[in-house]
Tab-separated table of C-alpha atoms and ligand atoms in Angstrom:
chain	number	residue	atom	x	y	z
A	8	UNK	CA	33.375	-4.650	24.330
A	9	UNK	CA	31.607	-3.142	27.183
A	10	UNK	CA	28.498	-1.606	26.058
A	11	UNK	CA	28.662	2.029	27.394
A	12	UNK	CA	25.390	3.123	29.471
A	13	UNK	CA	25.594	6.027	27.125
A	14	UNK	CA	25.388	3.982	23.715
A	15	UNK	CA	22.521	5.299	21.749
A	16	UNK	CA	21.135	3.149	18.934
A	17	UNK	CA	19.887	6.268	16.679
A	18	UNK	CA	18.208	6.404	13.575
A	19	UNK	CA	21.442	7.388	12.080
A	20	UNK	CA	23.022	4.490	13.443
A	21	UNK	CA	20.574	2.305	12.051
A	22	UNK	CA	20.751	3.935	8.637
A	23	UNK	CA	24.460	3.321	8.588
A	24	UNK	CA	24.016	-0.420	9.272
A	25	UNK	CA	21.511	-0.577	6.879
A	26	UNK	CA	24.005	0.789	4.171
A	27	UNK	CA	26.570	-1.465	5.509
A	28	UNK	CA	24.251	-4.424	4.955
A	29	UNK	CA	23.636	-3.137	1.363
A	30	UNK	CA	20.028	-2.595	1.942
A	31	UNK	CA	19.878	0.827	1.008
A	32	UNK	CA	22.452	3.543	-0.587
A	33	UNK	CA	23.935	6.547	0.901
A	34	UNK	CA	21.587	8.748	-1.302
A	35	UNK	CA	18.162	6.954	-0.041
A	36	UNK	CA	19.627	7.444	3.363
A	37	UNK	CA	20.088	11.090	3.211
A	38	UNK	CA	16.332	11.360	1.879
A	39	UNK	CA	15.510	9.560	5.015
A	40	UNK	CA	17.388	11.804	7.347
A	41	UNK	CA	16.188	14.949	5.749
A	42	UNK	CA	12.642	13.549	6.418
A	43	UNK	CA	13.758	13.025	10.167
A	44	UNK	CA	14.735	16.611	10.392
A	45	UNK	CA	11.365	17.583	9.127
A	46	UNK	CA	9.708	15.451	11.595
A	47	UNK	CA	11.750	16.930	14.655
A	48	UNK	CA	10.772	20.486	13.374
A	49	UNK	CA	6.944	19.357	13.155
A	50	UNK	CA	7.302	17.769	16.496
A	51	UNK	CA	8.403	21.297	18.149
A	52	UNK	CA	5.897	23.249	16.159
A	53	UNK	CA	2.847	20.854	17.165
A	54	UNK	CA	4.204	20.672	20.691
A	55	UNK	CA	4.180	24.605	21.160
A	56	UNK	CA	1.059	25.112	18.854
A	57	UNK	CA	-1.021	26.373	21.659
A	58	UNK	CA	1.945	28.578	23.033
A	59	UNK	CA	3.009	30.351	19.727
A	60	UNK	CA	-0.575	30.839	18.502
A	61	UNK	CA	-0.083	28.140	15.845
A	62	UNK	CA	-3.482	26.487	16.400
A	63	UNK	CA	-6.448	27.511	14.250
A	64	UNK	CA	-7.077	28.138	10.636
A	65	UNK	CA	-4.322	29.699	8.394
A	66	UNK	CA	-6.588	32.134	6.788
A	67	UNK	CA	-5.421	30.680	3.371
A	68	UNK	CA	-8.879	29.278	2.491
A	69	UNK	CA	-9.379	25.828	1.424
A	70	UNK	CA	-6.539	23.545	0.360
A	71	UNK	CA	-6.751	21.222	-2.578
A	72	UNK	CA	-8.733	18.862	-0.546
A	73	UNK	CA	-11.438	21.482	-0.239
A	74	UNK	CA	-10.460	21.187	3.799
A	75	UNK	CA	-9.789	24.490	5.627
A	76	UNK	CA	-5.988	24.822	5.951
A	77	UNK	CA	-4.839	24.982	9.500
A	78	UNK	CA	-1.779	27.151	10.170
A	79	UNK	CA	0.121	23.951	11.044
A	80	UNK	CA	-0.814	22.448	7.723
A	81	UNK	CA	0.922	24.919	5.902
A	82	UNK	CA	3.979	25.217	8.152
A	83	UNK	CA	4.456	21.368	8.216
A	84	UNK	CA	4.499	21.392	4.210
A	85	UNK	CA	6.945	24.169	4.057
A	86	UNK	CA	9.100	22.168	6.465
A	87	UNK	CA	8.670	19.045	4.441
A	88	UNK	CA	9.712	20.824	1.297
A	89	UNK	CA	12.396	22.454	2.582
A	90	UNK	CA	14.274	19.456	4.105
A	91	UNK	CA	13.742	17.498	0.881
A	92	UNK	CA	14.920	20.251	-1.229
A	93	UNK	CA	18.020	20.646	1.070
A	94	UNK	CA	18.887	16.911	0.936
A	95	UNK	CA	19.959	17.283	-2.707
A	96	UNK	CA	18.741	13.901	-3.619
A	97	UNK	CA	15.010	14.460	-4.028
A	98	UNK	CA	13.752	14.683	-7.613
A	99	UNK	CA	9.902	15.353	-7.187
A	100	UNK	CA	7.656	15.865	-4.185
A	101	UNK	CA	4.023	15.183	-4.113
A	102	UNK	CA	2.132	16.392	-0.857
A	103	UNK	CA	-1.463	16.585	0.219
A	104	UNK	CA	-1.176	20.065	0.459
A	105	UNK	CA	0.147	21.020	-2.939
A	106	UNK	CA	-2.566	20.651	-5.978
A	107	UNK	CA	0.302	19.267	-8.472
A	108	UNK	CA	3.741	17.266	-7.870
A	109	UNK	CA	6.664	19.680	-8.051
A	110	UNK	CA	10.109	19.024	-9.309
A	111	UNK	CA	12.646	19.983	-7.026
A	112	UNK	CA	15.579	22.120	-8.845
A	113	UNK	CA	18.276	21.522	-6.279
A	114	UNK	CA	18.809	17.888	-7.077
A	115	UNK	CA	22.301	16.657	-7.442
A	116	UNK	CA	21.655	13.115	-7.776
A	117	UNK	CA	19.432	10.328	-6.471
A	118	UNK	CA	16.280	11.992	-8.094
A	119	UNK	CA	14.019	10.199	-5.433
A	120	UNK	CA	10.372	10.601	-5.744
A	121	UNK	CA	8.885	11.493	-2.048
A	122	UNK	CA	5.181	11.399	-1.454
A	123	UNK	CA	3.777	12.626	1.629
A	124	UNK	CA	0.978	14.031	4.046
A	125	UNK	CA	2.780	16.606	6.128
A	126	UNK	CA	0.387	16.817	8.663
A	127	UNK	CA	-2.524	14.109	9.070
A	128	UNK	CA	-5.409	14.590	11.306
A	129	UNK	CA	-4.591	18.356	11.676
A	130	UNK	CA	-8.370	18.958	12.582
A	131	UNK	CA	-7.397	17.569	15.920
A	132	UNK	CA	-4.563	19.990	16.714
A	133	UNK	CA	-6.693	22.379	18.530
A	134	UNK	CA	-7.865	19.629	20.913
A	135	UNK	CA	-4.375	18.360	21.525
A	136	UNK	CA	-5.234	14.919	19.893
A	137	UNK	CA	-2.405	12.896	18.321
A	138	UNK	CA	-1.347	13.892	14.612
A	139	UNK	CA	1.379	12.528	12.440
A	140	UNK	CA	3.131	13.015	9.174
A	141	UNK	CA	2.982	10.045	6.482
A	142	UNK	CA	5.593	9.366	3.630
A	143	UNK	CA	6.672	7.111	0.971
A	144	UNK	CA	9.878	7.100	-1.360
A	145	UNK	CA	10.088	5.588	-4.799
A	146	UNK	CA	12.622	5.582	-7.603
A	147	UNK	CA	12.204	7.731	-10.551
A	148	UNK	CA	10.181	5.840	-13.146
A	149	UNK	CA	12.821	4.689	-16.176
A	150	UNK	CA	10.242	6.447	-18.729
A	151	UNK	CA	11.094	9.802	-17.126
A	152	UNK	CA	14.767	9.941	-17.292
A	153	UNK	CA	16.649	11.554	-20.201
A	154	UNK	CA	20.092	10.998	-20.669
A	155	UNK	CA	20.284	10.237	-16.961
A	156	UNK	CA	18.616	13.299	-16.158
A	157	UNK	CA	15.174	13.606	-14.531
A	158	UNK	CA	12.526	14.979	-16.965
A	159	UNK	CA	10.925	17.638	-14.900
A	160	UNK	CA	7.812	18.184	-16.964
A	161	UNK	CA	4.595	18.349	-14.972
A	162	UNK	CA	3.620	15.085	-16.973
A	163	UNK	CA	6.459	13.222	-15.986
A	164	UNK	CA	6.191	14.471	-12.370
A	165	UNK	CA	2.838	12.997	-12.279
A	166	UNK	CA	4.097	10.028	-13.785
A	167	UNK	CA	6.818	9.600	-11.186
A	168	UNK	CA	4.370	9.970	-8.318
A	169	UNK	CA	1.595	7.765	-9.626
A	170	UNK	CA	3.370	4.366	-9.146
A	171	UNK	CA	1.689	1.577	-7.386
A	172	UNK	CA	2.531	1.035	-3.837
A	173	UNK	CA	4.351	-2.189	-4.556
A	174	UNK	CA	7.017	0.066	-6.089
A	175	UNK	CA	7.797	1.603	-2.743
A	176	UNK	CA	11.342	1.712	-1.569
A	177	UNK	CA	10.630	3.444	1.804
A	178	UNK	CA	7.619	4.113	3.752
A	179	UNK	CA	6.763	5.368	7.084
A	180	UNK	CA	5.078	7.850	9.394
A	181	UNK	CA	5.757	9.942	12.506
A	182	UNK	CA	3.485	10.050	15.172
A	183	UNK	CA	3.076	13.333	17.289
A	184	UNK	CA	1.632	12.188	20.705
A	185	UNK	CA	2.522	11.445	24.273
A	186	UNK	CA	5.896	10.358	22.779
A	187	UNK	CA	7.146	11.310	19.138
A	188	UNK	CA	7.633	7.990	17.154
A	189	UNK	CA	8.931	7.584	13.835
A	190	UNK	CA	7.869	3.997	12.230
A	191	UNK	CA	9.907	3.061	9.318
A	192	UNK	CA	10.098	-0.021	6.644
A	193	UNK	CA	12.813	-0.045	4.044
A	194	UNK	CA	11.273	-3.405	2.713
A	195	UNK	CA	12.739	-5.531	5.268
A	196	UNK	CA	10.695	-5.412	8.373
A	197	UNK	CA	9.368	-2.287	10.213
A	198	UNK	CA	11.171	-0.391	12.836
A	199	UNK	CA	10.206	2.349	15.339
A	200	UNK	CA	12.307	4.978	16.499
A	201	UNK	CA	11.135	7.355	19.446
A	202	UNK	CA	12.377	10.824	19.663
A	203	UNK	CA	14.501	11.529	22.845
A	204	UNK	CA	13.897	15.072	23.443
A	205	UNK	CA	17.175	15.517	25.630
A	206	UNK	CA	19.378	14.889	22.878
A	207	UNK	CA	17.084	15.540	19.882
A	208	UNK	CA	17.742	12.116	18.081
A	209	UNK	CA	15.182	9.277	17.228
A	210	UNK	CA	16.448	6.264	19.071
A	211	UNK	CA	15.412	2.723	18.088
A	212	UNK	CA	12.839	1.538	20.312
A	213	UNK	CA	10.754	-1.037	18.316
A	214	UNK	CA	12.772	-3.711	16.594
A	215	UNK	CA	11.015	-5.522	13.773
A	216	UNK	CA	7.514	-4.773	14.558
A	217	UNK	CA	4.835	-7.604	14.060
A	218	UNK	CA	1.215	-6.884	13.797
A	219	UNK	CA	-0.763	-9.518	15.839
A	220	UNK	CA	-2.550	-11.767	13.381
A	221	UNK	CA	-5.948	-11.022	15.008
A	222	UNK	CA	-7.130	-8.142	17.330
A	223	UNK	CA	-10.557	-7.563	18.917
A	224	UNK	CA	-10.390	-3.734	18.201
A	225	UNK	CA	-12.048	-2.118	15.225
A	226	UNK	CA	-11.480	1.746	14.269
A	227	UNK	CA	-14.232	3.086	12.320
A	228	UNK	CA	-16.318	6.202	12.037
A	229	UNK	CA	-19.402	4.553	12.715
A	230	UNK	CA	-21.297	7.931	12.264
A	231	UNK	CA	-21.085	7.043	8.690
A	232	UNK	CA	-23.152	3.609	9.322
A	233	UNK	CA	-26.241	4.814	7.398
A	234	UNK	CA	-24.290	5.451	4.351
A	235	UNK	CA	-22.323	2.036	4.259
A	236	UNK	CA	-23.156	-0.634	1.826
A	237	UNK	CA	-24.796	-3.956	3.016
A	238	UNK	CA	-21.831	-5.982	3.232
A	239	UNK	CA	-19.960	-3.267	5.434
A	240	UNK	CA	-23.003	-3.006	7.669
A	241	UNK	CA	-23.162	-6.675	8.036
A	242	UNK	CA	-19.736	-6.602	8.883
A	243	UNK	CA	-20.013	-4.064	11.445
A	244	UNK	CA	-23.009	-5.837	13.056
A	245	UNK	CA	-21.245	-9.079	13.246
A	246	UNK	CA	-18.293	-7.308	15.280
A	247	UNK	CA	-21.001	-6.114	17.792
A	248	UNK	CA	-22.804	-9.454	18.289
A	249	UNK	CA	-21.544	-10.891	21.470
A	250	UNK	CA	-22.981	-14.372	20.695
A	251	UNK	CA	-20.427	-14.636	17.710
A	252	UNK	CA	-17.421	-13.772	19.897
A	253	UNK	CA	-18.203	-16.195	22.979
A	254	UNK	CA	-20.043	-13.284	24.734
A	255	UNK	CA	-16.948	-10.800	24.175
A	256	UNK	CA	-17.794	-8.418	21.278
A	257	UNK	CA	-15.108	-6.197	19.555
A	258	UNK	CA	-14.034	-2.781	21.341
A	259	UNK	CA	-14.338	0.338	19.337
A	260	UNK	CA	-11.362	2.818	19.299
A	261	UNK	CA	-11.427	5.841	17.296
A	262	UNK	CA	-9.503	9.164	17.522
A	263	UNK	CA	-10.290	10.160	13.814
A	264	UNK	CA	-6.487	10.587	13.082
A	265	UNK	CA	-5.079	8.120	10.888
A	266	UNK	CA	-1.324	7.963	12.255
A	267	UNK	CA	-2.817	7.406	15.843
A	268	UNK	CA	-5.516	5.090	14.888
A	269	UNK	CA	-3.288	2.946	12.635
A	270	UNK	CA	-0.213	2.833	15.270
A	271	UNK	CA	-2.355	1.447	17.763
A	272	UNK	CA	-3.652	-1.049	15.210
A	273	UNK	CA	-0.011	-1.948	14.275
A	274	UNK	CA	1.086	-2.516	18.135
A	275	UNK	CA	-2.185	-4.014	19.508
A	276	UNK	CA	-3.614	-5.725	16.673
A	277	UNK	CA	-7.153	-5.109	15.150
A	278	UNK	CA	-8.352	-3.331	12.196
A	279	UNK	CA	-8.720	0.472	11.085
A	280	UNK	CA	-11.386	0.951	8.276
A	281	UNK	CA	-12.354	3.842	6.240
A	282	UNK	CA	-14.957	2.312	4.006
A	283	UNK	CA	-16.555	3.937	0.809
A	284	UNK	CA	-20.019	5.022	1.323
A	285	UNK	CA	-23.123	6.599	-0.319
A	286	UNK	CA	-21.656	10.151	-0.416
A	287	UNK	CA	-17.937	9.018	-1.234
A	288	UNK	CA	-17.740	5.658	-3.115
A	289	UNK	CA	-13.976	5.521	-2.722
A	290	UNK	CA	-13.910	6.738	0.960
A	291	UNK	CA	-11.947	9.610	2.138
A	292	UNK	CA	-8.430	8.555	2.527
A	293	UNK	CA	-5.710	9.245	-0.189
A	294	UNK	CA	-4.184	6.434	-2.024
A	295	UNK	CA	-0.605	8.014	-2.667
A	296	UNK	CA	0.373	9.340	0.545
A	297	UNK	CA	-2.044	7.701	3.051
A	298	UNK	CA	-3.025	4.245	1.769
A	299	UNK	CA	-0.152	2.984	0.160
A	300	UNK	CA	2.569	3.761	2.612
A	301	UNK	CA	0.423	2.777	5.469
A	302	UNK	CA	-0.396	-0.650	3.564
A	303	UNK	CA	3.405	-1.221	2.935
A	304	UNK	CA	4.256	-0.904	6.467
A	305	UNK	CA	1.181	-3.088	7.382
A	306	UNK	CA	2.337	-5.851	5.075
A	307	UNK	CA	6.055	-5.648	6.030
A	308	UNK	CA	4.605	-6.112	9.661
A	309	UNK	CA	2.822	-9.266	8.462
A	310	UNK	CA	-0.756	-7.582	8.150
A	311	UNK	CA	-2.606	-6.416	5.346
A	312	UNK	CA	-3.834	-3.346	3.515
A	313	UNK	CA	-6.940	-3.910	1.530
A	314	UNK	CA	-9.800	-1.859	-0.235
A	315	UNK	CA	-12.125	-4.593	0.742
A	316	UNK	CA	-11.728	-5.874	-2.739
A	317	UNK	CA	-8.145	-5.742	-3.644
A	318	UNK	CA	-4.716	-5.133	-2.262
A	319	UNK	CA	-4.193	-1.552	-1.902
A	320	UNK	CA	-0.223	-1.869	-3.115
A	321	UNK	CA	-1.328	-3.288	-6.497
A	322	UNK	CA	-3.647	-0.336	-7.411
A	323	UNK	CA	-2.036	1.713	-10.248
A	324	UNK	CA	-3.030	5.549	-9.223
A	325	UNK	CA	-4.711	7.295	-11.957
A	326	UNK	CA	-4.476	10.761	-10.337
A	327	UNK	CA	-2.572	12.277	-7.595
A	328	UNK	CA	-5.053	12.761	-5.073
A	329	UNK	CA	-7.285	9.893	-5.671
A	330	UNK	CA	-9.103	8.238	-2.662
A	331	UNK	CA	-9.255	4.597	-2.091
A	332	UNK	CA	-11.533	2.715	0.724
A	333	UNK	CA	-8.863	1.211	3.316
A	334	UNK	CA	-9.111	-1.736	5.475
A	335	UNK	CA	-5.790	-2.372	7.206
A	336	UNK	CA	-4.260	-4.140	10.301
A	337	UNK	CA	-4.171	-7.653	11.431
A	338	UNK	CA	-4.457	-10.152	8.414
A	339	UNK	CA	-7.332	-12.268	9.886
A	340	UNK	CA	-9.283	-9.243	10.719
A	341	UNK	CA	-8.732	-7.617	7.233
A	342	UNK	CA	-9.740	-11.049	5.584
A	343	UNK	CA	-12.785	-11.398	7.714
A	344	UNK	CA	-13.950	-7.915	6.096
A	345	UNK	CA	-13.238	-9.016	2.775
A	346	UNK	CA	-15.237	-12.256	3.259
A	347	UNK	CA	-18.368	-10.077	3.321
A	348	UNK	CA	-17.901	-9.106	-0.300
A	349	UNK	CA	-17.036	-12.738	-1.481
A	350	UNK	CA	-20.345	-14.629	0.106
B	5	P6P	P1	-13.740	11.201	9.762
B	5	P6P	C1	-7.912	12.906	9.070
B	5	P6P	O1	-8.855	13.941	8.432
B	5	P6P	C2	-8.215	11.953	8.325
B	5	P6P	O2	-7.737	12.124	7.156
B	5	P6P	C3	-7.426	10.740	9.083
B	5	P6P	O3	-6.400	11.151	9.851
B	5	P6P	C4	-8.619	10.354	9.901
B	5	P6P	O4	-8.629	8.790	10.028
B	5	P6P	C5	-9.821	10.472	8.911
B	5	P6P	O5	-9.504	11.547	8.295
B	5	P6P	C6	-11.065	10.795	10.007
B	5	P6P	O6	-12.098	11.109	9.091
B	5	P6P	O7	-14.538	11.197	8.460
B	5	P6P	O8	-13.933	10.028	10.353
B	5	P6P	O9	-13.679	12.605	10.482
């Protein structure tokens, strides 16, 4: 047939195609659609934050992370929770902004487990620097189903969200930046959908993203150098030694927003790293809703996600907000970092 110039290949179209291929069922597609609605609402809120006085702190004190909550942190969390509740297919949610996982009453079926950071990098909001939402979706653990119904006790909710990243069915993020792009994997490659503001739809723009195997960009907060352990210091020194790289050392790129730094690493290659240090031996990033979903995406794009010593997706979480060191991006670059712990 003659392809119309008005044909839009939207996220909805892609989800229907993946259902036809048997890659996902309609219930999981419904959860993903509800997340895309949340991301559209957050994109609008972030875009207008300066105008509608949504910048600045919420005045709700510190969140569970001990970090000052921004107004948009609270709003983004509410938006995510509302959309997931209204999907009727979500059983439990775990958010960076919630102390404990929350059982969703309004679930008719599906009972999916959704972990998310509703607005990562929000300390950058007031300066208009890119921020993002990160999410992952699991099936409920067999041990938490009683006669086909989801056990909604807190203990069962914690068991449901504390699954290793290798169990993830879906992982994705939405970057709020010069353009708003949702990057998504359902376990068969990585796809990017850019929000068309004229029609309010995410449109397929990146088909089967492959992270370059090598990349001469490193993305670390070198302000922490003095607190790093010796292997990490030696690694960083080697990246900056021109003699080692034919006279052309690596370039540093760091915006202090994981979603922006990771998205650039995914598309251009290189490595993003947040190592442990003398103050925080497990670094700063959270396993459940930052490191595991990003590592699933990285692996699906041919890259790697490691703590420097082990594959992130193999880690069995022991608590909801636990931190792990994260080295993620081009396979060869992550392996080069790991080599400093092997010799
Ligand atoms: P630092 C933002 O707070 C965040 O969680 C990530 O988005 C970002 O990569 C990192 O922390 C920045 O941390 O210590 O370099 O400011």
